[in-house]
Amino acid sequence: NAGVTQTPKFQVLKTGQSMTLQCAQDMNHEYMSWYRQDPGMGLRLIHYSVGAGITDQGEVPNGYNVSRSTTEDFPLRLLSAAPSQTSVYFCASSYSSPYGGANVLTFGAGSRLTVL
Amino acid sequence: AQSVAQPEDQVNVAEGNPLTVKCTYSVSGNPYLFWYVQYPNRGLQFLLKYITGDNLVKGSYGFEAEFNKSQTSFHLKKPSALVSDSALYFCAVRDSNNAGNMLTFGGGTRLMVKP
């Protein structure tokens, strides 16, 4: 079982460059999300999706775009990278419940991004 | 709004001793509470969760957590720490009335278990 797969694991960008972090899951999870992890700040939600074709903003969406064309994939795009986006990014998925169930998130291994 | 506080950046314990990692929360409704663990260079892994019922929740690797509604706390505990328990621990909360499964995470507590 692959679970949640993120690529790349490491990336170095220059300010202003663009890139896409890939996330794929093979568990047929409806809900997918992107978090960033910064020291002392825990994980902060960037964007999430409750199904194909549906996305919404989380706590810190500025500077990031997402799309969800298939159930399996949820890429995160940085259109013009900034040093403030240096972070570790995690993709996570779960079965979703329209009434807010206590579903467990399955996380990918993370993507470490450095913006110079 | 919902929030989580983990008041200790780091907890140090000796192997074999009991450990406690503290977590307090704030939600407007009834909470769903979670503990996740992160080992170096890995994603977060689920340890345990509280939904309703018994205040003492048992989870993976011998960990347990006690839900205390009056103190709005959900402390993680283990009777006897192992060196392999050394990792970063995150508490998370979601308001049970919040559709969309969005979690709010605490800042994390690094657990160091020394032989």
Short mmCIF file of C-alpha atoms in Angstrom, two decimals:
data_model
loop_
_atom_site.label_atom_id
_atom_site.label_comp_id
_atom_site.label_asym_id
_atom_site.label_seq_id
_atom_site.Cartn_x
_atom_site.Cartn_y
_atom_site.Cartn_z
CA ASN A 1 0.00 0.00 0.00
CA ALA A 2 1.54 3.28 -1.12
CA GLY A 3 -0.74 5.53 0.95
CA VAL A 4 0.05 9.22 0.32
CA THR A 5 2.97 9.92 -2.00
CA GLN A 6 4.61 13.32 -2.24
CA THR A 7 7.17 14.51 -4.75
CA PRO A 8 9.74 15.96 -4.71
CA LYS A 9 11.19 15.32 -1.26
CA PHE A 10 13.53 18.29 -1.51
CA GLN A 11 13.51 21.40 -3.69
CA VAL A 12 15.49 24.62 -3.79
CA LEU A 13 13.98 27.58 -5.62
CA LYS A 14 15.00 31.14 -6.30
CA THR A 15 12.65 33.96 -5.42
CA GLY A 16 10.06 34.41 -8.14
CA GLN A 17 10.30 30.91 -9.57
CA SER A 18 7.25 28.69 -9.79
CA MET A 19 6.85 25.02 -9.01
CA THR A 20 4.32 22.34 -8.23
CA LEU A 21 4.38 19.94 -5.30
CA GLN A 22 2.72 16.69 -6.25
CA CYS A 23 0.48 14.62 -3.99
CA ALA A 24 -1.19 11.34 -4.86
CA GLN A 25 -3.16 8.87 -2.73
CA ASP A 26 -4.36 5.40 -3.59
CA MET A 27 -6.89 4.91 -0.78
CA ASN A 28 -9.88 6.45 -2.57
CA HIS A 29 -10.03 9.18 0.07
CA GLU A 30 -12.42 11.99 -0.68
CA TYR A 31 -10.70 14.56 1.50
CA MET A 32 -7.21 15.86 0.73
CA SER A 33 -5.30 18.74 2.21
CA TRP A 34 -1.99 20.58 2.25
CA TYR A 35 -0.26 21.76 5.40
CA ARG A 36 2.95 23.62 6.00
CA GLN A 37 5.09 22.93 9.05
CA ASP A 38 7.21 25.66 10.56
CA PRO A 39 9.21 25.42 13.81
CA GLY A 40 7.09 26.14 16.88
CA MET A 41 3.97 26.77 14.81
CA GLY A 42 2.72 23.25 14.30
CA LEU A 43 0.95 22.49 11.07
CA ARG A 44 -1.11 25.14 9.33
CA LEU A 45 -3.71 24.30 6.71
CA ILE A 46 -3.10 25.85 3.29
CA HIS A 47 -5.85 24.43 1.07
CA TYR A 48 -8.14 21.46 1.18
CA SER A 49 -10.55 19.54 -1.02
CA VAL A 50 -13.58 17.45 -0.12
CA GLY A 51 -13.79 15.82 -3.55
CA ALA A 52 -12.83 16.07 -7.19
CA GLY A 53 -13.58 19.52 -8.55
CA ILE A 54 -14.01 21.07 -5.09
CA THR A 55 -11.32 23.06 -3.30
CA ASP A 56 -11.29 25.63 -0.54
CA GLN A 57 -8.88 27.82 1.36
CA GLY A 58 -7.43 26.98 4.73
CA GLU A 59 -5.67 29.16 7.26
CA VAL A 60 -2.72 30.33 5.12
CA PRO A 61 -3.70 30.16 1.41
CA ASN A 62 -1.92 33.25 0.07
CA GLY A 63 0.72 32.47 -2.55
CA TYR A 64 -0.58 28.96 -3.24
CA ASN A 65 -3.01 27.47 -5.73
CA VAL A 66 -4.57 24.02 -5.87
CA SER A 67 -6.80 22.00 -8.14
CA ARG A 68 -8.47 18.60 -7.81
CA SER A 69 -9.23 17.09 -11.21
CA THR A 70 -9.17 13.50 -9.96
CA THR A 71 -9.84 11.78 -6.63
CA GLU A 72 -6.22 10.61 -6.46
CA ASP A 73 -4.24 13.80 -7.11
CA PHE A 74 -4.03 17.14 -5.33
CA PRO A 75 -1.11 19.28 -6.55
CA LEU A 76 0.00 22.45 -4.77
CA ARG A 77 1.32 25.26 -6.96
CA LEU A 78 3.58 28.10 -5.95
CA LEU A 79 3.21 30.72 -8.67
CA SER A 80 6.00 33.09 -7.55
CA ALA A 81 8.04 31.68 -4.70
CA ALA A 82 9.05 33.88 -1.77
CA PRO A 83 11.53 33.21 1.06
CA SER A 84 8.56 33.16 3.48
CA GLN A 85 7.42 29.99 1.76
CA THR A 86 10.50 28.11 2.92
CA SER A 87 8.94 25.29 4.90
CA VAL A 88 8.14 21.60 5.02
CA TYR A 89 4.94 20.78 3.21
CA PHE A 90 2.70 17.83 4.03
CA CYS A 91 -0.16 16.40 2.07
CA ALA A 92 -2.80 14.51 4.05
CA SER A 93 -5.96 12.64 3.15
CA SER A 94 -8.90 10.95 4.82
CA TYR A 95 -12.40 9.71 4.30
CA SER A 96 -14.60 12.76 4.63
CA SER A 97 -17.89 13.18 6.34
CA PRO A 98 -20.29 15.98 5.52
CA TYR A 99 -21.21 16.14 9.20
CA GLY A 100 -17.66 16.41 10.44
CA GLY A 101 -16.59 12.96 11.50
CA ALA A 102 -13.49 12.26 13.52
CA ASN A 103 -11.63 10.84 10.58
CA VAL A 104 -7.94 10.11 10.87
CA LEU A 105 -5.57 11.84 8.49
CA THR A 106 -2.96 9.87 6.58
CA PHE A 107 0.11 11.99 5.88
CA GLY A 108 2.72 11.89 3.19
CA ALA A 109 6.42 11.93 4.06
CA GLY A 110 6.75 15.65 3.35
CA SER A 111 8.45 17.95 0.86
CA ARG A 112 11.15 20.28 2.13
CA LEU A 113 11.21 23.53 0.16
CA THR A 114 13.87 26.22 0.41
CA VAL A 115 13.38 29.55 -1.34
CA LEU A 116 16.53 31.64 -1.70
CA ALA B 1 -12.65 29.53 16.56
CA GLN B 2 -10.75 26.51 17.80
CA SER B 3 -7.23 26.39 19.20
CA VAL B 4 -4.71 24.06 20.77
CA ALA B 5 -1.85 24.80 23.15
CA GLN B 6 1.11 22.59 23.91
CA PRO B 7 2.86 24.50 26.67
CA GLU B 8 6.15 22.60 26.58
CA ASP B 9 8.51 22.81 23.61
CA GLN B 10 10.46 19.83 24.94
CA VAL B 11 9.99 17.13 27.54
CA ASN B 12 12.93 15.12 28.83
CA VAL B 13 12.46 11.79 30.59
CA ALA B 14 14.65 8.85 31.48
CA GLU B 15 13.96 5.50 29.90
CA GLY B 16 11.59 3.47 32.06
CA ASN B 17 10.03 6.50 33.71
CA PRO B 18 6.46 7.62 33.04
CA LEU B 19 5.97 10.44 30.57
CA THR B 20 3.33 13.12 30.09
CA VAL B 21 2.98 15.49 27.16
CA LYS B 22 0.49 18.25 27.86
CA CYS B 23 -2.25 19.62 25.63
CA THR B 24 -5.08 22.06 26.26
CA TYR B 25 -7.73 23.07 23.77
CA SER B 26 -10.50 25.52 23.06
CA VAL B 27 -13.60 24.84 20.94
CA SER B 28 -17.11 26.20 20.97
CA GLY B 29 -18.78 22.80 20.70
CA ASN B 30 -17.76 19.30 21.67
CA PRO B 31 -14.17 18.44 20.72
CA TYR B 32 -12.69 15.70 18.66
CA LEU B 33 -9.11 15.37 19.95
CA PHE B 34 -6.14 13.67 18.37
CA TRP B 35 -2.50 12.90 19.02
CA TYR B 36 -0.06 12.43 16.16
CA VAL B 37 3.64 11.57 16.30
CA GLN B 38 6.36 12.58 13.86
CA TYR B 39 9.63 10.70 13.65
CA PRO B 40 12.62 12.39 11.96
CA ASN B 41 12.16 12.98 8.24
CA ARG B 42 8.76 11.33 8.28
CA GLY B 43 5.16 12.41 8.00
CA LEU B 44 2.85 12.47 10.98
CA GLN B 45 1.40 9.20 12.21
CA PHE B 46 -1.86 8.81 14.10
CA LEU B 47 -1.57 7.69 17.75
CA LEU B 48 -5.05 7.98 19.25
CA LYS B 49 -8.23 10.01 19.30
CA TYR B 50 -11.08 10.97 21.59
CA ILE B 51 -14.60 11.29 20.23
CA THR B 52 -16.91 10.53 23.12
CA GLY B 53 -17.33 8.08 25.97
CA ASP B 54 -14.54 6.88 28.26
CA ASN B 55 -12.22 9.71 29.22
CA LEU B 56 -9.16 7.44 29.05
CA VAL B 57 -8.25 6.60 25.49
CA LYS B 58 -5.69 3.93 24.62
CA GLY B 59 -3.69 4.11 21.43
CA SER B 60 -0.71 2.76 19.58
CA TYR B 61 2.69 1.85 21.08
CA GLY B 62 1.38 1.81 24.68
CA PHE B 63 0.32 5.46 24.69
CA GLU B 64 -2.86 6.69 26.30
CA ALA B 65 -4.50 10.06 26.79
CA GLU B 66 -6.92 11.41 29.34
CA PHE B 67 -9.72 13.73 28.33
CA ASN B 68 -10.63 16.25 31.02
CA LYS B 69 -13.57 18.43 30.01
CA SER B 70 -13.47 20.75 33.02
CA GLN B 71 -9.79 21.52 32.45
CA THR B 72 -10.12 21.38 28.64
CA SER B 73 -7.07 19.14 28.51
CA PHE B 74 -6.03 16.01 26.65
CA HIS B 75 -2.63 15.01 28.02
CA LEU B 76 -0.68 12.18 26.41
CA LYS B 77 0.80 9.61 28.78
CA LYS B 78 2.83 6.44 28.82
CA PRO B 79 3.68 4.43 31.95
CA SER B 80 7.22 3.52 30.90
CA ALA B 81 9.13 5.52 28.28
CA LEU B 82 11.36 3.96 25.64
CA VAL B 83 14.27 5.61 23.84
CA SER B 84 12.41 4.85 20.61
CA ASP B 85 9.56 7.10 21.80
CA SER B 86 11.78 10.11 21.15
CA ALA B 87 9.95 12.14 18.52
CA LEU B 88 7.83 15.22 17.93
CA TYR B 89 4.27 14.98 19.24
CA PHE B 90 1.33 17.02 18.03
CA CYS B 91 -2.05 17.49 19.64
CA ALA B 92 -4.94 18.48 17.36
CA VAL B 93 -8.57 19.44 17.82
CA ARG B 94 -11.62 19.77 15.70
CA ASP B 95 -14.97 21.14 16.74
CA SER B 96 -17.52 18.36 16.22
CA ASN B 97 -19.83 20.92 14.61
CA ASN B 98 -17.17 21.85 12.01
CA ALA B 99 -17.87 20.05 8.75
CA GLY B 100 -14.93 19.60 6.43
CA ASN B 101 -12.62 17.74 8.77
CA MET B 102 -10.29 20.67 9.31
CA LEU B 103 -7.97 20.13 12.23
CA THR B 104 -6.13 22.72 14.28
CA PHE B 105 -2.71 21.55 15.42
CA GLY B 106 -0.66 22.61 18.39
CA GLY B 107 2.92 23.75 17.98
CA GLY B 108 4.34 20.37 18.87
CA THR B 109 6.34 18.99 21.81
CA ARG B 110 9.65 17.28 21.33
CA LEU B 111 10.01 14.24 23.57
CA MET B 112 13.54 13.18 24.43
CA VAL B 113 13.94 9.86 26.22
CA LYS B 114 17.44 9.24 27.52
CA PRO B 115 18.86 5.82 28.28
#
